PDB file of C-alpha atoms in Angstrom:
ATOM      1  CA  MET Z 298      10.972 -53.849  15.147  1.00 46.00           C
ATOM      2  CA  GLY Z 299      11.125 -57.301  13.570  1.00 50.00           C
ATOM      3  CA  LEU Z 300      14.873 -56.984  13.057  1.00 51.00           C
ATOM      4  CA  LEU Z 301      15.414 -56.068  16.678  1.00 53.00           C
ATOM      5  CA  ARG Z 302      13.382 -58.983  18.081  1.00 54.00           C
ATOM      6  CA  GLY Z 303      16.442 -61.104  18.877  1.00 56.00           C
ATOM      7  CA  LEU Z 304      18.341 -58.167  20.351  1.00 59.00           C
ATOM      8  CA  GLY Z 305      15.496 -56.856  22.449  1.00 60.00           C
ATOM      9  CA  VAL Z 306      13.229 -53.910  21.793  1.00 62.00           C
ATOM     10  CA  ILE Z 307      14.654 -50.462  22.074  1.00 61.00           C
ATOM     11  CA  ASP Z 308      11.866 -48.013  22.727  1.00 66.00           C
ATOM     12  CA  TYR Z 309      12.800 -44.710  21.097  1.00 67.00           C
ATOM     13  CA  PRO Z 310      10.217 -41.984  20.689  1.00 70.00           C
ATOM     14  CA  SER Z 311       9.436 -41.091  17.106  1.00 71.00           C
ATOM     15  CA  PRO Z 312      11.587 -38.158  16.052  1.00 68.00           C
ATOM     16  CA  LEU Z 313       8.444 -36.597  14.577  1.00 66.00           C
ATOM     17  CA  GLU Z 314       6.751 -36.448  17.977  1.00 72.00           C
ATOM     18  CA  LEU Z 315       8.932 -33.482  18.874  1.00 69.00           C
ATOM     19  CA  VAL Z 316       8.230 -31.559  15.672  1.00 69.00           C
ATOM     20  CA  LYS Z 317       5.578 -28.910  16.095  1.00 68.00           C
ATOM     21  CA  PRO Z 318       3.133 -28.455  13.217  1.00 66.00           C
ATOM     22  CA  LEU Z 319       3.967 -25.572  10.930  1.00 57.00           C
ATOM     23  CA  ARG Z 320       1.568 -22.682  11.444  1.00 58.00           C
ATOM     24  CA  VAL Z 321       0.725 -20.801   8.305  1.00 50.00           C
ATOM     25  CA  GLN Z 322      -0.187 -17.170   8.843  1.00 48.00           C
ATOM     26  CA  GLU Z 323      -3.568 -16.487   7.300  1.00 55.00           C
ATOM     27  CA  ARG Z 324      -3.392 -13.676   4.762  1.00 63.00           C
ATOM     28  CA  GLU Z 325      -5.664 -10.689   4.995  1.00 73.00           C
ATOM     29  CA  LEU Z 326      -8.116 -10.513   2.123  1.00 80.00           C
ATOM     30  CA  SER Z 327      -8.569  -7.404  -0.009  1.00 87.00           C
ATOM     31  CA  TRP Z 328     -12.119  -6.574  -1.012  1.00 91.00           C
ATOM     32  CA  LEU Z 329     -13.861  -3.529  -2.409  1.00 95.00           C
ATOM     33  CA  THR Z 330     -16.583  -1.356  -0.905  1.00 96.00           C
ATOM     34  CA  ASN Z 331     -19.540  -0.259  -3.047  1.00 96.00           C
ATOM     35  CA  GLU Z 332     -17.838   3.113  -3.545  1.00 97.00           C
ATOM     36  CA  GLN Z 333     -14.618   1.433  -4.679  1.00 97.00           C
ATOM     37  CA  ILE Z 334     -16.531  -0.787  -7.094  1.00 97.00           C
ATOM     38  CA  ALA Z 335     -18.103   2.323  -8.636  1.00 97.00           C
ATOM     39  CA  GLU Z 336     -14.683   4.016  -8.852  1.00 98.00           C
ATOM     40  CA  LEU Z 337     -13.137   0.951 -10.508  1.00 97.00           C
ATOM     41  CA  LEU Z 338     -15.946   0.622 -13.058  1.00 98.00           C
ATOM     42  CA  GLN Z 339     -15.646   4.336 -13.856  1.00 98.00           C
ATOM     43  CA  ALA Z 340     -11.892   3.964 -14.449  1.00 97.00           C
ATOM     44  CA  ILE Z 341     -12.538   0.995 -16.729  1.00 97.00           C
ATOM     45  CA  ARG Z 342     -15.295   2.754 -18.694  1.00 96.00           C
ATOM     46  CA  THR Z 343     -13.358   5.986 -19.209  1.00 96.00           C
ATOM     47  CA  GLY Z 344      -9.890   4.804 -20.037  1.00 91.00           C
ATOM     48  CA  CYS Z 345      -9.531   1.093 -20.632  1.00 92.00           C
ATOM     49  CA  ASP Z 346      -7.947  -0.030 -23.876  1.00 89.00           C
ATOM     50  CA  ASN Z 347      -9.350  -3.576 -23.720  1.00 96.00           C
ATOM     51  CA  PRO Z 348     -13.124  -3.892 -24.254  1.00 95.00           C
ATOM     52  CA  HIS Z 349     -13.267  -7.177 -22.334  1.00 97.00           C
ATOM     53  CA  VAL Z 350     -12.187  -5.853 -18.933  1.00 97.00           C
ATOM     54  CA  GLU Z 351     -15.562  -4.488 -17.848  1.00 97.00           C
ATOM     55  CA  ILE Z 352     -17.549  -7.632 -18.665  1.00 97.00           C
ATOM     56  CA  ILE Z 353     -14.989  -9.847 -16.912  1.00 97.00           C
ATOM     57  CA  VAL Z 354     -15.091  -7.600 -13.829  1.00 97.00           C
ATOM     58  CA  LEU Z 355     -18.901  -7.709 -13.803  1.00 98.00           C
ATOM     59  CA  ILE Z 356     -18.923 -11.512 -14.080  1.00 97.00           C
ATOM     60  CA  CYS Z 357     -16.421 -11.831 -11.218  1.00 97.00           C
ATOM     61  CA  LEU Z 358     -18.372  -9.426  -9.008  1.00 97.00           C
ATOM     62  CA  ALA Z 359     -21.692 -11.152  -9.762  1.00 97.00           C
ATOM     63  CA  THR Z 360     -20.553 -14.752  -9.333  1.00 97.00           C
ATOM     64  CA  GLY Z 361     -17.361 -14.857  -7.267  1.00 96.00           C
ATOM     65  CA  ALA Z 362     -15.535 -16.344 -10.236  1.00 95.00           C
ATOM     66  CA  ARG Z 363     -11.776 -16.289 -10.460  1.00 93.00           C
ATOM     67  CA  TRP Z 364     -10.468 -13.948 -13.169  1.00 95.00           C
ATOM     68  CA  SER Z 365      -9.294 -16.871 -15.311  1.00 93.00           C
ATOM     69  CA  GLU Z 366     -12.696 -18.579 -15.044  1.00 94.00           C
ATOM     70  CA  ALA Z 367     -14.556 -15.468 -16.225  1.00 94.00           C
ATOM     71  CA  GLU Z 368     -12.001 -14.802 -18.957  1.00 93.00           C
ATOM     72  CA  LYS Z 369     -12.333 -18.331 -20.395  1.00 92.00           C
ATOM     73  CA  LEU Z 370     -16.140 -18.512 -20.467  1.00 93.00           C
ATOM     74  CA  LYS Z 371     -17.674 -19.921 -23.641  1.00 91.00           C
ATOM     75  CA  PRO Z 372     -21.086 -18.945 -25.066  1.00 91.00           C
ATOM     76  CA  HIS Z 373     -22.591 -22.329 -24.151  1.00 93.00           C
ATOM     77  CA  SER Z 374     -21.632 -21.640 -20.501  1.00 95.00           C
ATOM     78  CA  VAL Z 375     -24.256 -18.894 -20.166  1.00 96.00           C
ATOM     79  CA  ARG Z 376     -27.845 -20.124 -20.343  1.00 96.00           C
ATOM     80  CA  ASN Z 377     -31.162 -19.402 -18.684  1.00 97.00           C
ATOM     81  CA  ARG Z 378     -29.610 -16.815 -16.322  1.00 97.00           C
ATOM     82  CA  VAL Z 379     -26.964 -19.274 -15.079  1.00 97.00           C
ATOM     83  CA  ILE Z 380     -23.215 -19.283 -15.702  1.00 96.00           C
ATOM     84  CA  THR Z 381     -21.579 -22.690 -15.593  1.00 96.00           C
ATOM     85  CA  PHE Z 382     -17.873 -22.685 -14.861  1.00 93.00           C
ATOM     86  CA  SER Z 383     -15.798 -25.673 -15.973  1.00 89.00           C
ATOM     87  CA  GLY Z 384     -12.057 -26.148 -16.024  1.00 78.00           C
ATOM     88  CA  THR Z 385     -11.925 -24.619 -12.543  1.00 77.00           C
ATOM     89  CA  LYS Z 386      -9.032 -24.741 -10.097  1.00 79.00           C
ATOM     90  CA  SER Z 387     -10.719 -27.560  -8.151  1.00 75.00           C
ATOM     91  CA  GLY Z 388     -11.596 -29.403 -11.354  1.00 75.00           C
ATOM     92  CA  LYS Z 389     -15.277 -29.308 -10.432  1.00 83.00           C
ATOM     93  CA  VAL Z 390     -18.030 -27.821 -12.554  1.00 90.00           C
ATOM     94  CA  ARG Z 391     -20.167 -25.260 -10.756  1.00 92.00           C
ATOM     95  CA  SER Z 392     -23.133 -23.131 -11.763  1.00 95.00           C
ATOM     96  CA  VAL Z 393     -24.078 -19.711 -10.412  1.00 97.00           C
ATOM     97  CA  PRO Z 394     -27.291 -17.815 -11.191  1.00 97.00           C
ATOM     98  CA  ILE Z 395     -27.009 -14.309 -12.639  1.00 97.00           C
ATOM     99  CA  SER Z 396     -29.510 -11.568 -13.384  1.00 97.00           C
ATOM    100  CA  ALA Z 397     -31.301 -11.399 -16.728  1.00 97.00           C
ATOM    101  CA  GLU Z 398     -29.624  -8.008 -17.258  1.00 97.00           C
ATOM    102  CA  LEU Z 399     -26.119  -9.435 -16.849  1.00 97.00           C
ATOM    103  CA  GLU Z 400     -26.910 -12.373 -19.106  1.00 97.00           C
ATOM    104  CA  ALA Z 401     -28.134 -10.012 -21.845  1.00 97.00           C
ATOM    105  CA  ARG Z 402     -25.067  -7.821 -21.382  1.00 97.00           C
ATOM    106  CA  ILE Z 403     -22.688 -10.799 -21.708  1.00 96.00           C
ATOM    107  CA  ILE Z 404     -24.429 -11.975 -24.878  1.00 96.00           C
ATOM    108  CA  ARG Z 405     -24.345  -8.444 -26.389  1.00 96.00           C
ATOM    109  CA  HIS Z 406     -20.665  -8.131 -25.482  1.00 96.00           C
ATOM    110  CA  TRP Z 407     -19.771 -11.423 -27.166  1.00 95.00           C
ATOM    111  CA  ARG Z 408     -21.698 -10.454 -30.310  1.00 95.00           C
ATOM    112  CA  GLU Z 409     -19.930  -7.106 -30.517  1.00 96.00           C
ATOM    113  CA  TYR Z 410     -16.401  -7.994 -29.359  1.00 95.00           C
ATOM    114  CA  GLY Z 411     -16.153 -11.788 -29.421  1.00 92.00           C
ATOM    115  CA  GLN Z 412     -15.046 -13.845 -26.480  1.00 87.00           C
ATOM    116  CA  PRO Z 413     -12.666 -12.271 -23.986  1.00 85.00           C
ATOM    117  CA  ASN Z 414      -8.948 -12.562 -24.469  1.00 82.00           C
ATOM    118  CA  SER Z 415      -6.207 -11.860 -21.953  1.00 87.00           C
ATOM    119  CA  ALA Z 416      -7.331  -8.698 -20.214  1.00 94.00           C
ATOM    120  CA  ILE Z 417      -5.557  -8.824 -16.855  1.00 95.00           C
ATOM    121  CA  THR Z 418      -2.901  -6.269 -17.780  1.00 95.00           C
ATOM    122  CA  ALA Z 419      -5.541  -3.757 -18.897  1.00 96.00           C
ATOM    123  CA  PHE Z 420      -7.438  -4.437 -15.659  1.00 96.00           C
ATOM    124  CA  ARG Z 421      -4.332  -3.718 -13.563  1.00 95.00           C
ATOM    125  CA  ARG Z 422      -3.728  -0.478 -15.472  1.00 96.00           C
ATOM    126  CA  ALA Z 423      -7.337   0.620 -14.849  1.00 96.00           C
ATOM    127  CA  LEU Z 424      -6.994  -0.271 -11.171  1.00 96.00           C
ATOM    128  CA  SER Z 425      -3.799   1.798 -10.936  1.00 95.00           C
ATOM    129  CA  ARG Z 426      -5.762   4.866 -12.105  1.00 96.00           C
ATOM    130  CA  THR Z 427      -8.005   4.652  -9.024  1.00 97.00           C
ATOM    131  CA  THR Z 428      -7.407   5.512  -5.375  1.00 97.00           C
ATOM    132  CA  ILE Z 429      -7.902   1.832  -4.444  1.00 96.00           C
ATOM    133  CA  LYS Z 430      -4.991   0.244  -2.613  1.00 93.00           C
ATOM    134  CA  LEU Z 431      -4.986  -3.547  -2.455  1.00 92.00           C
ATOM    135  CA  LEU Z 432      -2.621  -5.971  -0.827  1.00 87.00           C
ATOM    136  CA  LYS Z 433       0.218  -7.099  -3.081  1.00 87.00           C
ATOM    137  CA  GLY Z 434      -0.753  -9.887  -5.449  1.00 85.00           C
ATOM    138  CA  GLN Z 435      -4.507  -9.585  -4.879  1.00 88.00           C
ATOM    139  CA  ALA Z 436      -5.603  -7.328  -7.731  1.00 88.00           C
ATOM    140  CA  ALA Z 437      -7.844  -9.662  -9.735  1.00 86.00           C
ATOM    141  CA  HIS Z 438      -8.577 -11.980  -6.808  1.00 91.00           C
ATOM    142  CA  ALA Z 439      -9.957  -8.995  -4.877  1.00 95.00           C
ATOM    143  CA  LEU Z 440     -13.043  -9.240  -7.101  1.00 96.00           C
ATOM    144  CA  ARG Z 441     -13.693 -12.797  -5.860  1.00 94.00           C
ATOM    145  CA  HIS Z 442     -13.127 -11.655  -2.271  1.00 93.00           C
ATOM    146  CA  THR Z 443     -15.470  -8.728  -2.891  1.00 95.00           C
ATOM    147  CA  PHE Z 444     -18.274 -11.034  -3.994  1.00 95.00           C
ATOM    148  CA  ALA Z 445     -17.760 -13.317  -0.985  1.00 93.00           C
ATOM    149  CA  SER Z 446     -17.473 -10.453   1.504  1.00 92.00           C
ATOM    150  CA  HIS Z 447     -20.619  -8.705   0.289  1.00 93.00           C
ATOM    151  CA  PHE Z 448     -22.495 -12.034   0.133  1.00 92.00           C
ATOM    152  CA  ILE Z 449     -21.774 -12.728   3.809  1.00 89.00           C
ATOM    153  CA  GLN Z 450     -22.319  -9.114   4.941  1.00 88.00           C
ATOM    154  CA  ASN Z 451     -25.720  -9.149   3.269  1.00 90.00           C
ATOM    155  CA  GLY Z 452     -26.751 -12.243   5.249  1.00 87.00           C
ATOM    156  CA  GLY Z 453     -25.734 -15.024   2.850  1.00 89.00           C
ATOM    157  CA  ASN Z 454     -25.191 -18.531   4.193  1.00 89.00           C
ATOM    158  CA  ILE Z 455     -21.587 -19.749   4.561  1.00 90.00           C
ATOM    159  CA  VAL Z 456     -22.398 -23.216   3.151  1.00 91.00           C
ATOM    160  CA  THR Z 457     -24.088 -21.681   0.115  1.00 93.00           C
ATOM    161  CA  LEU Z 458     -21.035 -19.451  -0.365  1.00 92.00           C
ATOM    162  CA  GLN Z 459     -18.817 -22.538  -0.263  1.00 92.00           C
ATOM    163  CA  ARG Z 460     -20.802 -24.067  -3.136  1.00 92.00           C
ATOM    164  CA  ILE Z 461     -20.821 -20.816  -5.142  1.00 93.00           C
ATOM    165  CA  LEU Z 462     -17.053 -20.375  -4.807  1.00 93.00           C
ATOM    166  CA  GLY Z 463     -16.348 -24.068  -5.376  1.00 89.00           C
ATOM    167  CA  HIS Z 464     -14.240 -24.472  -2.247  1.00 88.00           C
ATOM    168  CA  SER Z 465     -13.533 -28.126  -1.483  1.00 87.00           C
ATOM    169  CA  SER Z 466     -13.605 -27.503   2.273  1.00 86.00           C
ATOM    170  CA  LEU Z 467     -15.722 -25.263   4.459  1.00 85.00           C
ATOM    171  CA  ALA Z 468     -12.542 -24.222   6.288  1.00 84.00           C
ATOM    172  CA  MET Z 469     -11.482 -22.236   3.210  1.00 85.00           C
ATOM    173  CA  THR Z 470     -14.818 -20.421   3.065  1.00 84.00           C
ATOM    174  CA  MET Z 471     -14.762 -19.660   6.806  1.00 85.00           C
ATOM    175  CA  ARG Z 472     -12.264 -16.873   6.066  1.00 84.00           C
ATOM    176  CA  TYR Z 473     -15.315 -14.751   5.302  1.00 83.00           C
ATOM    177  CA  ALA Z 474     -17.425 -15.717   8.340  1.00 79.00           C
ATOM    178  CA  HIS Z 475     -16.214 -12.816  10.479  1.00 74.00           C
ATOM    179  CA  LEU Z 476     -17.936 -10.426   8.065  1.00 76.00           C
ATOM    180  CA  ALA Z 477     -21.405 -11.780   8.870  1.00 74.00           C
ATOM    181  CA  PRO Z 478     -23.586  -9.157  10.543  1.00 66.00           C
ATOM    182  CA  ASP Z 479     -24.260 -11.468  13.493  1.00 70.00           C
ATOM    183  CA  HIS Z 480     -20.753 -12.929  13.709  1.00 61.00           C
ATOM    184  CA  LEU Z 481     -20.143 -14.338  17.173  1.00 59.00           C
ATOM    185  CA  GLN Z 482     -23.484 -13.026  18.462  1.00 65.00           C
ATOM    186  CA  ASP Z 483     -24.347 -16.616  19.420  1.00 64.00           C
ATOM    187  CA  ALA Z 484     -21.829 -16.188  22.255  1.00 63.00           C
ATOM    188  CA  LEU Z 485     -24.277 -13.720  23.798  1.00 62.00           C
ATOM    189  CA  ARG Z 486     -27.391 -15.808  23.116  1.00 66.00           C
ATOM    190  CA  PHE Z 487     -26.079 -19.256  24.038  1.00 67.00           C
ATOM    191  CA  GLY Z 488     -23.396 -18.562  26.649  1.00 66.00           C
ATOM    192  CA  PRO Z 489     -23.991 -19.494  30.308  1.00 71.00           C
ATOM    193  CA  VAL Z 490     -24.001 -15.893  31.559  1.00 66.00           C
ATOM    194  CA  LEU Z 491     -26.623 -13.399  30.429  1.00 57.00           C
TER     195      LEU Z 491
END
């Protein structure tokens, strides 16, 4: 406007005022039922050519870890029934408690087979031998969604889930809120009409 001072001010609306915000369609999330988890583990145990697939799947299901986070775990990352994930997508370090049984199983696995290597292809092959149908591109990430979905369905707190998953915003974690057993029941309790 400083250049136009001598000529007078021309009041044009910002061209961006007319642009509507882009709406991104939220993707449906694939997650497994207890029966599907059992079917997947059976397919892995009976016909998987990579010994690391089962332990990675168990870590993902127990902690909500991304496949890459579970695959890259180091022995010092598992201590006192806690897995500490570093080098995460958000760049933040996060720790998630696990059962004593899973901790012992991870340690036994590493002693017998060493640390996991790339096992995603073997996982996809095992998944293809099941009746499970997932949305395109969600094979390994379905394990993370499965943890989150079961956590909320079993009464877990959405803020706690945010910390477990390492989401930087609660908005990201809210994708799972509709699975809570009392989802939207506050509308009945707190609304003006009984």
